XYZ file of C-alpha atoms in Angstrom:
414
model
C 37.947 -40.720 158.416
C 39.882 -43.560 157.529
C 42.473 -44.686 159.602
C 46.084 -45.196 158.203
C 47.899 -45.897 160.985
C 50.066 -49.454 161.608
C 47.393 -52.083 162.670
C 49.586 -55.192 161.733
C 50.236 -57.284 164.722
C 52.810 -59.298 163.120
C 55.685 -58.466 161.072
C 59.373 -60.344 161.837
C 61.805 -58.900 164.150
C 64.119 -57.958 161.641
C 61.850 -55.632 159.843
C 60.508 -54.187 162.852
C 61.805 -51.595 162.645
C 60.390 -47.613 163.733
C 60.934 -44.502 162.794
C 62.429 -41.761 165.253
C 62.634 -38.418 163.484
C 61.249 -36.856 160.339
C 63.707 -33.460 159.620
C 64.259 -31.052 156.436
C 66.566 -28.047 155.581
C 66.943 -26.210 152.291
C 70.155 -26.293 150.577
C 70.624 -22.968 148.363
C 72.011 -24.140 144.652
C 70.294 -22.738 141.715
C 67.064 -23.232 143.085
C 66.602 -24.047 147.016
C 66.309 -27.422 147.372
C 64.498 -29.082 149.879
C 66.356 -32.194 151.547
C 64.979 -34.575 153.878
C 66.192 -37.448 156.362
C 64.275 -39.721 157.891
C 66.069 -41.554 161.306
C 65.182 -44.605 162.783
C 65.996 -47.199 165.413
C 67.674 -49.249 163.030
C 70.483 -46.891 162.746
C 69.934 -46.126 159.152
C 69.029 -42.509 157.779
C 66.502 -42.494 154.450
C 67.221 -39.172 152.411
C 65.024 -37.791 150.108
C 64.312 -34.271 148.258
C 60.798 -32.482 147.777
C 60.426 -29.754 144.536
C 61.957 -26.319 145.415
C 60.289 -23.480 147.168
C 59.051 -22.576 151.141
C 57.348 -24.540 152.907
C 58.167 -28.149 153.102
C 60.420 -28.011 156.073
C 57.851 -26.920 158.097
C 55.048 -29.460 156.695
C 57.992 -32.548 156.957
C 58.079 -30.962 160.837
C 54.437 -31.338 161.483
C 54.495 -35.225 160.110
C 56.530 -36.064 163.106
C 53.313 -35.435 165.433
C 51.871 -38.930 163.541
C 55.034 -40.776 161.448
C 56.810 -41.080 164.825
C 56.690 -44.776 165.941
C 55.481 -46.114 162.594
C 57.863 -48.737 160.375
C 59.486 -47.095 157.733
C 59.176 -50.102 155.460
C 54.900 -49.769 155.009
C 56.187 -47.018 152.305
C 52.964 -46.093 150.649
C 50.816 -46.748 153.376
C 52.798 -43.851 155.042
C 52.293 -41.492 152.335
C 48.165 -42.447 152.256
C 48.601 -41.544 156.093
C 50.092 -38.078 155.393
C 47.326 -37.445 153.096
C 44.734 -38.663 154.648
C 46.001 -36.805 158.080
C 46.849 -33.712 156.330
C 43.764 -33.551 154.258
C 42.686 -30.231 155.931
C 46.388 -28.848 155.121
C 45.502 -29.277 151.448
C 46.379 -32.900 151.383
C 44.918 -33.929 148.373
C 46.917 -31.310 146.333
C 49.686 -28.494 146.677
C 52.897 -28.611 149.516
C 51.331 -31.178 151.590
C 51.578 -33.418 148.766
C 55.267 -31.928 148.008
C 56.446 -32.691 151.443
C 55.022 -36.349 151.032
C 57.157 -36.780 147.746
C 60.421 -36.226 149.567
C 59.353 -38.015 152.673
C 58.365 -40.999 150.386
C 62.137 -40.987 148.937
C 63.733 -40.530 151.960
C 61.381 -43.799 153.202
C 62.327 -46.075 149.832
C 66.019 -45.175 150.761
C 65.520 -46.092 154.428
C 63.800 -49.157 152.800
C 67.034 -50.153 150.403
C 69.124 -50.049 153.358
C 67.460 -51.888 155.639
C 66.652 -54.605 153.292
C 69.641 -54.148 151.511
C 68.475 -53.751 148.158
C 68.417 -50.324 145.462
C 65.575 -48.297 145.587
C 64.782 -49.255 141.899
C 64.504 -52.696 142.785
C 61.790 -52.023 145.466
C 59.646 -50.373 142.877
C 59.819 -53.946 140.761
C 62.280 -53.803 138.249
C 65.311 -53.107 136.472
C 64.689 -52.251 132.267
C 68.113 -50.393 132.124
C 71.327 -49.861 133.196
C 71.883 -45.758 132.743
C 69.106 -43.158 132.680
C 69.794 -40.496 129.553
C 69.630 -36.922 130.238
C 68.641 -34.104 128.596
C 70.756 -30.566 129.607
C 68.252 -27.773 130.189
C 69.955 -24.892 129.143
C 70.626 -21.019 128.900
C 71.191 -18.519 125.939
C 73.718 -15.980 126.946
C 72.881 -15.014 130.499
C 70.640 -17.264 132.454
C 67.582 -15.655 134.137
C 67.832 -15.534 137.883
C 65.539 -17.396 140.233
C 64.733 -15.924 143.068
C 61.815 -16.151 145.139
C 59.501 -17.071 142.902
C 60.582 -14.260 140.421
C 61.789 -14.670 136.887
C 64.130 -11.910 135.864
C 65.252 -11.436 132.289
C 68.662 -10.075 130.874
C 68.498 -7.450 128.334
C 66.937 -8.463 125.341
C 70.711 -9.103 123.093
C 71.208 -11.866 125.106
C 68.889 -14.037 123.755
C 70.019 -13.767 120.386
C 69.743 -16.909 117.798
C 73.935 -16.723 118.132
C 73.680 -17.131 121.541
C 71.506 -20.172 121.982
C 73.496 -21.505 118.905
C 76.907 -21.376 121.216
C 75.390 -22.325 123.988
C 74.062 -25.495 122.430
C 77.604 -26.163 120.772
C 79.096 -26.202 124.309
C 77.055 -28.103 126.427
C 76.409 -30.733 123.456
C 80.297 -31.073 123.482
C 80.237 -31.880 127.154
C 78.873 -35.262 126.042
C 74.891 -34.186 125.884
C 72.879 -35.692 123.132
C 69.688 -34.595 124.587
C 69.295 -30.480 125.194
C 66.212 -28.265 125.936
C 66.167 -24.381 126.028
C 63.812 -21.597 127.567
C 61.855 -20.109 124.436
C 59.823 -17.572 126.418
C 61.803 -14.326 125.933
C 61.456 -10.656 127.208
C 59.803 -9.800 123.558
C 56.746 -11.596 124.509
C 55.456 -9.212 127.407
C 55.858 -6.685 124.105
C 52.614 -5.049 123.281
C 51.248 -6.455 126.610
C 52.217 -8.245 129.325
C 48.651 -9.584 130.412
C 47.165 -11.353 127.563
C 49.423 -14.184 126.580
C 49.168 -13.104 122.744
C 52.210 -13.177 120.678
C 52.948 -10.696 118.096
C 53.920 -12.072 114.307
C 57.564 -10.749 115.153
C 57.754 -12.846 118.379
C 56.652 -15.936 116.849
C 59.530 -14.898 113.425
C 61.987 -14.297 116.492
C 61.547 -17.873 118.290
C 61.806 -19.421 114.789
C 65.105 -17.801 114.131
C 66.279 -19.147 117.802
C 64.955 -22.736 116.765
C 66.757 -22.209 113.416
C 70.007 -21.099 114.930
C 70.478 -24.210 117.337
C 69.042 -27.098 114.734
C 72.002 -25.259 112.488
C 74.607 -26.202 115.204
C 73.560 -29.058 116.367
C 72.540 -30.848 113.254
C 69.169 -33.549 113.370
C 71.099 -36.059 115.520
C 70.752 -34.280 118.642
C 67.174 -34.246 120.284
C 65.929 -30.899 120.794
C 63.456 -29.412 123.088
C 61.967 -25.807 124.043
C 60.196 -24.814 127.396
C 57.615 -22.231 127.048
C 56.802 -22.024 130.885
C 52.828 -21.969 130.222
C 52.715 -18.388 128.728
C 50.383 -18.461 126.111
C 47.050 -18.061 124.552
C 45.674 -21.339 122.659
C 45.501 -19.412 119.421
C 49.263 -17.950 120.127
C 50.700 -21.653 120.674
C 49.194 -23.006 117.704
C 50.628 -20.569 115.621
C 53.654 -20.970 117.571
C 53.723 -24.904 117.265
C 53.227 -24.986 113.678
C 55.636 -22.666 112.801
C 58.222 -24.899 114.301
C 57.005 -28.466 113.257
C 59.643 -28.211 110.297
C 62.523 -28.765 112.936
C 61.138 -31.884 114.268
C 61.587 -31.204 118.018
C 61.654 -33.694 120.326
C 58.914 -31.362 122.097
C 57.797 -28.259 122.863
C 56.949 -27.944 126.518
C 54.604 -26.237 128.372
C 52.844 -23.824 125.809
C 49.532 -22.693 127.455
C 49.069 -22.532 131.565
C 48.083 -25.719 133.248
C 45.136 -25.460 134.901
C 42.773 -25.887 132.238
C 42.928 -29.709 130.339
C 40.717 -28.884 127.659
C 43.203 -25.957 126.497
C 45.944 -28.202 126.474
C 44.171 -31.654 124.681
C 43.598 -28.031 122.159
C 47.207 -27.607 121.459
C 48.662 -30.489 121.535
C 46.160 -31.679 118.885
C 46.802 -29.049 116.314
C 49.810 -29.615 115.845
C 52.623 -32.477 114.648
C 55.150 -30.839 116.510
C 55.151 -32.930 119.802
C 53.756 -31.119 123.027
C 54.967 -31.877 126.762
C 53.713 -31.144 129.910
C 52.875 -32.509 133.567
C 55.318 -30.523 136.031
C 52.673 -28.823 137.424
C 50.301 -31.622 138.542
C 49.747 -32.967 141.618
C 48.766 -37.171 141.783
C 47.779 -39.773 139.510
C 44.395 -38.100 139.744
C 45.385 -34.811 137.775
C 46.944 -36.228 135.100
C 44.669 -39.174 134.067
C 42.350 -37.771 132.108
C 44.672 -35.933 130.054
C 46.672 -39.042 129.406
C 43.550 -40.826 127.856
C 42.265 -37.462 125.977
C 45.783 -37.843 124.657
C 46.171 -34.290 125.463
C 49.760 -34.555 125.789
C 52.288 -36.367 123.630
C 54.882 -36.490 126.063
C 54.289 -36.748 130.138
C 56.437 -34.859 132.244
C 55.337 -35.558 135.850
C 57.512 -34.333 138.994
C 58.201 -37.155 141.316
C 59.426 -34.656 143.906
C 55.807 -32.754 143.374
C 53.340 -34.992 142.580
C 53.959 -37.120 145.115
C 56.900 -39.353 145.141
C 58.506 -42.132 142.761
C 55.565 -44.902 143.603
C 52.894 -42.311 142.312
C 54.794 -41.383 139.832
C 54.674 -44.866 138.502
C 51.023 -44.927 138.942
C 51.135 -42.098 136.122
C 53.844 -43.977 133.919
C 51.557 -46.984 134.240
C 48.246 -44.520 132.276
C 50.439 -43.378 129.631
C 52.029 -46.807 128.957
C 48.408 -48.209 128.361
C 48.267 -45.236 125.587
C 51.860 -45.412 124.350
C 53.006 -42.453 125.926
C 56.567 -41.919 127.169
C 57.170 -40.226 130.278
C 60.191 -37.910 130.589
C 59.956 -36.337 134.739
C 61.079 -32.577 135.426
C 63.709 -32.608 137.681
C 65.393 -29.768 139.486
C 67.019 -31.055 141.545
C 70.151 -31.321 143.611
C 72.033 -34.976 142.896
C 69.488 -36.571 145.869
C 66.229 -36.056 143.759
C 67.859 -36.828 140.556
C 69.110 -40.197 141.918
C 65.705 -40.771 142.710
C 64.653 -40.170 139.350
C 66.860 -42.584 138.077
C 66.060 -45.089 140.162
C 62.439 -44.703 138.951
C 63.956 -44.340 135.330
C 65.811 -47.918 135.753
C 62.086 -49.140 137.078
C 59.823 -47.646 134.307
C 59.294 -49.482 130.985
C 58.269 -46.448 129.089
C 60.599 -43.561 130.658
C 62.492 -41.426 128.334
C 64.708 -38.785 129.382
C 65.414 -36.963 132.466
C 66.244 -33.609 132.883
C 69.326 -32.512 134.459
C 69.496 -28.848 135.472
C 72.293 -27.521 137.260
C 75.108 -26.889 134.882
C 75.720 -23.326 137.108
C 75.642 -24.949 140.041
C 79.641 -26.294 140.125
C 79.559 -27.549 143.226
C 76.618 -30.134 142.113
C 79.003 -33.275 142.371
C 79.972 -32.200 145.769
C 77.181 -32.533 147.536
C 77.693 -36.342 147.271
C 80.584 -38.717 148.798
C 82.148 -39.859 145.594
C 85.080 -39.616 143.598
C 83.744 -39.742 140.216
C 80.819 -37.034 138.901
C 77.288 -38.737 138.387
C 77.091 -37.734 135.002
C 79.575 -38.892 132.143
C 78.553 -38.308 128.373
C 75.186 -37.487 129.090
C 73.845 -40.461 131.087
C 74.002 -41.594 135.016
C 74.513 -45.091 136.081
C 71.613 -46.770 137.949
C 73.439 -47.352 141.458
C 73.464 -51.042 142.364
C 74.232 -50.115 146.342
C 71.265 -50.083 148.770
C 68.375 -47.627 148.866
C 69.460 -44.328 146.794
C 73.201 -45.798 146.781
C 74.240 -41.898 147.262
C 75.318 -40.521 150.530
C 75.436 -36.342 151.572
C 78.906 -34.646 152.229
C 77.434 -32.969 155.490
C 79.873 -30.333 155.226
C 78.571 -29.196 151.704
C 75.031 -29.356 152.460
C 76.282 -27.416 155.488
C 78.510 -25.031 153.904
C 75.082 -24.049 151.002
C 72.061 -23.802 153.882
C 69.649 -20.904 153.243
C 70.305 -18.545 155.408
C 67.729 -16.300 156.445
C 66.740 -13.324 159.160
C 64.086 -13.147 161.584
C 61.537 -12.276 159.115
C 62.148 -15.337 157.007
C 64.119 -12.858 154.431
C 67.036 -14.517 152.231
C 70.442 -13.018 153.643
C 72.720 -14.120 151.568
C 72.318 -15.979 147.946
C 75.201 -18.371 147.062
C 73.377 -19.476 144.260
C 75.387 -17.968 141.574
C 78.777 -18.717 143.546
């Protein structure tokens, strides 16, 4: 097995520098986000964020058995150590390579600080100034997240009028960039199983598409999420029906586990197809990046393991003019992340912001201004993420759960 651990004899004193403590708790907004410090004997603390869901504090808990003692600044050597020490947790793939995404941010921002430079400029440049965003958004009531589960509202909610408002409001927040769930209760309708959709629910999305284009007019970019629900036959029909409203994409149309489905798709069609949120390193995504299976890549860098490999991925789809546009939702710790590695990336796009229920977003930061104004965030200039946590937020929004690892109490909706 190889052997990732520090053999460098000589380093200056300055920058040796070790790491003390590797910790994580999960912070309950609209999804439960997964925070992470990183202490060391320098006196500065590296935060970072790993993609939602159980698991990763318990995973970030285990690294300090080996990540103890090592210098925080040997960034992705660190992350090769957690896979390659992990690799009979699943290290090559899944949470293992979650927890290593957060742990890797939490290490660049330890990094900044201690060398005193942003995050964006460790990765190796600066190509902008402010990141654009794109609003994900909800018609009428927004489903609830919960453990995995996806509950609908009744069926009137998602009515063409309803996306149509919805995209009039958030677009007058200062959005020029919006995306909207497409999958709707109608599609489980003759049967739930078979990922088929009915002539009426393809007429129905059209009429949703319709309504919102209507409002918003062709100088807002629009985008649906489809949340990998269909049959190939189903999203080609679906796709072309909708190529007349020149989308900036339409995301996630068939599930991800199969790249030859996808390349399918995406190829059928003029409409433009993302996807990506669901893959795990530079190794799952290459292929479909030169099979130009995908028109737009939409890699996690909280998932597929951290901003650095994320790069690795912008660096394939730059070499087939391809822009990348990461999933992100996150709290404001992950996002900042993302914009670092948006400032750092030639060929990045947009980046999704997803929290508009959450009010209490801003807060979870010291600052006096919000991070976003008219759509875009300002790429910090301070050290490392150039963001620090309001302890008594994160504190006040913990997930609090019983004996049995039960949810006790859900402030997401507060």
């Amino acid at each position: 097995m190889r052997d990732y651990s520090s053999h460098v004899e000589r380093r200056d004193p300055a920058r040796d520098v070790s790491i003390t403590s590797l910790d994580a708790c999960v912070v309950e907004g609209n999804f439960e986000w997964n925070l992470i410090k990183v202490e060391t004997d320098a006196g500065v603390t590296g935060i970072g964020e790993a993609y939602r869901g159980g698991g990763v504090p318990e995973l970030v808990e285990y690294t300090n058995r080996f990540l103890v003692g090592e210098n925080p600044l040997d960034v992705e050597r660190l992350v090769r150590y957690i896979f390659q020490e992990m690799s009979g947790h699943g290290g090559t793939t899944g949470k293992v390579v979650t927890a290593a995404s957060g742990i890797e941010i939490a290490l660049l921002d330890a990094a900044g600080k201690i060398l005193d430079l942003p995050v964006y400029q460790l990765l190796g440049s600066k190509y902008r100034d402010e990141v654009r965003l794109y609003c994900d958004c909800h018609a009428g009531e927004a489903y609830a997240v919960e453990d995995g589960a996806t509950a609908y509202a009744d069926a009137e909610a998602y009515s063409p009028e309803a996306y149509a408002a919805e995209a009039a409001r958030v677009t007058d927040m200062g959005f020029d960039a919006l995306k909207f769930d497409l999958d709707l209760p109608a599609d489980n309708d003759p049967d739930p199983y078979n990922g088929r959709l009915t002539n009426a629910a393809i007429a129905e999305k059209r009429e949703i598409v319709a309504a919102v284009r209507d409002e918003i007019g062709d100088e807002i970019d629009l985008a649906f999420d489809c949340h990998w629900d269909y049959s190939v036959e189903s999203a080609k029909r679906l796709a072309y029906e909708l190529e007349p409203f020149d989308l900036m994409w339409l995301e996630d149309l068939v599930p991800p586990e199969n790249m030859a489905a996808q390349t399918e798709v995406t190829k059928a069609t003029r409409t433009p197809v993302a996807t990506g949120e669901n893959r795990f390193r530079v190794f799952e995504l290459t292929d479909l990046i030169y099979d130009h299976g995908v028109d737009v890549v939409t890699p996690d860098p909280t998932t597929v393991g951290g901003l650095t490999e994320t790069m690795r991925i912008a660096d394939r789809a730059e070499e087939n003019y391809m822009p990348m546009s990461p999933h992100n939702v996150c709290s404001p710790v992950g996002t900042m992340a993302c914009v670092h590695l948006g400032a750092a990336v030639p060929n990045f796009d947009l980046l999704e912001f997803h929290a508009l229920e959450v009010p209490w977003w801003d807060d979870l930061l010291v600052r006096e201004e919000p991070l976003i104004d008219d759509g875009v965030i300002q790429v910090p200039e301070a050290p490392g993420l150039g963001i620090e946590l309001d302890e008594s937020v994160v504190d006040a929004h913990l997930l609090d759960v019983n004996a049995t690892g039960h949810r006790v109490s859900d402030s997401s909706h507060e």
